Amino acid sequence: MRAFYAQRIQHLMNAIRHKPYAAARLSKLLHQLFIVARRERIASGTFDPVNVTQPAKVKSKGYDRWSEAELAKFDEKHPLGTKTRLAFSRCSTVRSAAETCAICHTGRLQGAAFA
């Protein structure tokens, strides 16, 4: 158990940060290992270096935006009236409303006249 310390675990987490699910799984497995080690009295009652480590930051470009061709392909595959099409239109409406609220909230509409 002495081989496990916070800096080493943090180094492992950073090494696999490009795979966030793998990093989260490693963290959970090590946490469970330390629970068993404390229960079996292999480690002291407060020994859990996973609690002090921070999850690795993942650089992401965010969500991809659909092109017009992809939207047309979706429209062909899922005609009006299907559950998939309804869910998509519902999400699109909610996202559009959320973007509008964000614009209004950040004060980008200063001096704008509303009719």
mmCIF file of C-alpha atoms in Angstrom, residues 38-112:
data_model
loop_
_atom_site.group_PDB
_atom_site.id
_atom_site.type_symbol
_atom_site.label_atom_id
_atom_site.label_comp_id
_atom_site.label_asym_id
_atom_site.label_seq_id
_atom_site.Cartn_x
_atom_site.Cartn_y
_atom_site.Cartn_z
ATOM 1 C CA ARG A 38 -8.930 -0.066 5.550
ATOM 2 C CA ARG A 39 -11.556 -2.696 6.369
ATOM 3 C CA GLU A 40 -8.906 -5.450 6.422
ATOM 4 C CA ARG A 41 -6.610 -3.164 8.428
ATOM 5 C CA ILE A 42 -3.907 -3.214 5.761
ATOM 6 C CA ALA A 43 -3.976 0.587 5.688
ATOM 7 C CA SER A 44 -4.690 3.187 8.345
ATOM 8 C CA GLY A 45 -8.229 4.438 8.876
ATOM 9 C CA THR A 46 -7.660 7.723 7.065
ATOM 10 C CA PHE A 47 -5.562 6.401 4.170
ATOM 11 C CA ASP A 48 -7.230 7.277 0.857
ATOM 12 C CA PRO A 49 -4.999 9.263 -1.509
ATOM 13 C CA VAL A 50 -7.714 9.252 -4.191
ATOM 14 C CA ASN A 51 -9.696 11.810 -2.175
ATOM 15 C CA VAL A 52 -6.884 14.362 -2.470
ATOM 16 C CA THR A 53 -6.387 13.999 -6.215
ATOM 17 C CA GLN A 54 -8.207 16.193 -8.707
ATOM 18 C CA PRO A 55 -9.791 14.785 -11.860
ATOM 19 C CA ALA A 56 -7.719 15.547 -14.935
ATOM 20 C CA LYS A 57 -8.953 18.368 -17.143
ATOM 21 C CA VAL A 58 -10.000 17.234 -20.593
ATOM 22 C CA LYS A 59 -9.574 19.635 -23.475
ATOM 23 C CA SER A 60 -12.637 19.460 -25.663
ATOM 24 C CA LYS A 61 -13.943 21.379 -28.636
ATOM 25 C CA GLY A 62 -17.475 20.939 -27.339
ATOM 26 C CA TYR A 63 -20.352 19.545 -29.314
ATOM 27 C CA ASP A 64 -20.208 19.323 -33.086
ATOM 28 C CA ARG A 65 -22.723 21.400 -34.982
ATOM 29 C CA TRP A 66 -24.672 19.628 -37.690
ATOM 30 C CA SER A 67 -24.227 20.711 -41.282
ATOM 31 C CA GLU A 68 -27.170 21.265 -43.609
ATOM 32 C CA ALA A 69 -26.439 17.906 -45.270
ATOM 33 C CA GLU A 70 -26.577 16.101 -41.918
ATOM 34 C CA LEU A 71 -29.848 17.825 -41.035
ATOM 35 C CA ALA A 72 -31.338 16.817 -44.396
ATOM 36 C CA LYS A 73 -30.201 13.219 -43.856
ATOM 37 C CA PHE A 74 -31.854 13.211 -40.423
ATOM 38 C CA ASP A 75 -35.072 14.618 -41.910
ATOM 39 C CA GLU A 76 -35.114 11.862 -44.539
ATOM 40 C CA LYS A 77 -34.549 9.086 -42.031
ATOM 41 C CA HIS A 78 -37.018 10.364 -39.407
ATOM 42 C CA PRO A 79 -40.249 11.708 -40.944
ATOM 43 C CA LEU A 80 -42.605 14.084 -39.143
ATOM 44 C CA GLY A 81 -44.652 12.430 -36.423
ATOM 45 C CA THR A 82 -41.982 9.996 -35.202
ATOM 46 C CA LYS A 83 -40.767 10.110 -31.606
ATOM 47 C CA THR A 84 -37.213 10.786 -32.715
ATOM 48 C CA ARG A 85 -38.248 13.787 -34.795
ATOM 49 C CA LEU A 86 -40.397 15.133 -31.960
ATOM 50 C CA ALA A 87 -37.534 14.791 -29.474
ATOM 51 C CA PHE A 88 -35.136 16.511 -31.864
ATOM 52 C CA SER A 89 -37.466 19.437 -32.487
ATOM 53 C CA ARG A 90 -38.144 19.742 -28.759
ATOM 54 C CA CYS A 91 -34.420 19.848 -27.949
ATOM 55 C CA SER A 92 -33.795 22.338 -30.738
ATOM 56 C CA THR A 93 -36.504 24.626 -29.369
ATOM 57 C CA VAL A 94 -35.183 24.396 -25.807
ATOM 58 C CA ARG A 95 -31.598 25.006 -26.947
ATOM 59 C CA SER A 96 -32.668 28.013 -29.000
ATOM 60 C CA ALA A 97 -34.571 29.468 -26.034
ATOM 61 C CA ALA A 98 -31.592 28.866 -23.740
ATOM 62 C CA GLU A 99 -29.247 30.633 -26.166
ATOM 63 C CA THR A 100 -31.655 33.577 -26.373
ATOM 64 C CA CYS A 101 -31.818 33.790 -22.569
ATOM 65 C CA ALA A 102 -28.026 33.690 -22.370
ATOM 66 C CA ILE A 103 -27.764 36.558 -24.834
ATOM 67 C CA CYS A 104 -30.318 38.626 -22.906
ATOM 68 C CA HIS A 105 -28.743 37.796 -19.563
ATOM 69 C CA THR A 106 -25.234 38.847 -20.515
ATOM 70 C CA GLY A 107 -26.416 42.319 -21.434
ATOM 71 C CA ARG A 108 -25.741 42.054 -25.144
ATOM 72 C CA LEU A 109 -29.025 43.773 -25.897
ATOM 73 C CA GLN A 110 -28.250 47.112 -24.285
ATOM 74 C CA GLY A 111 -30.122 49.882 -26.024
ATOM 75 C CA ALA A 112 -32.160 47.478 -28.144
#
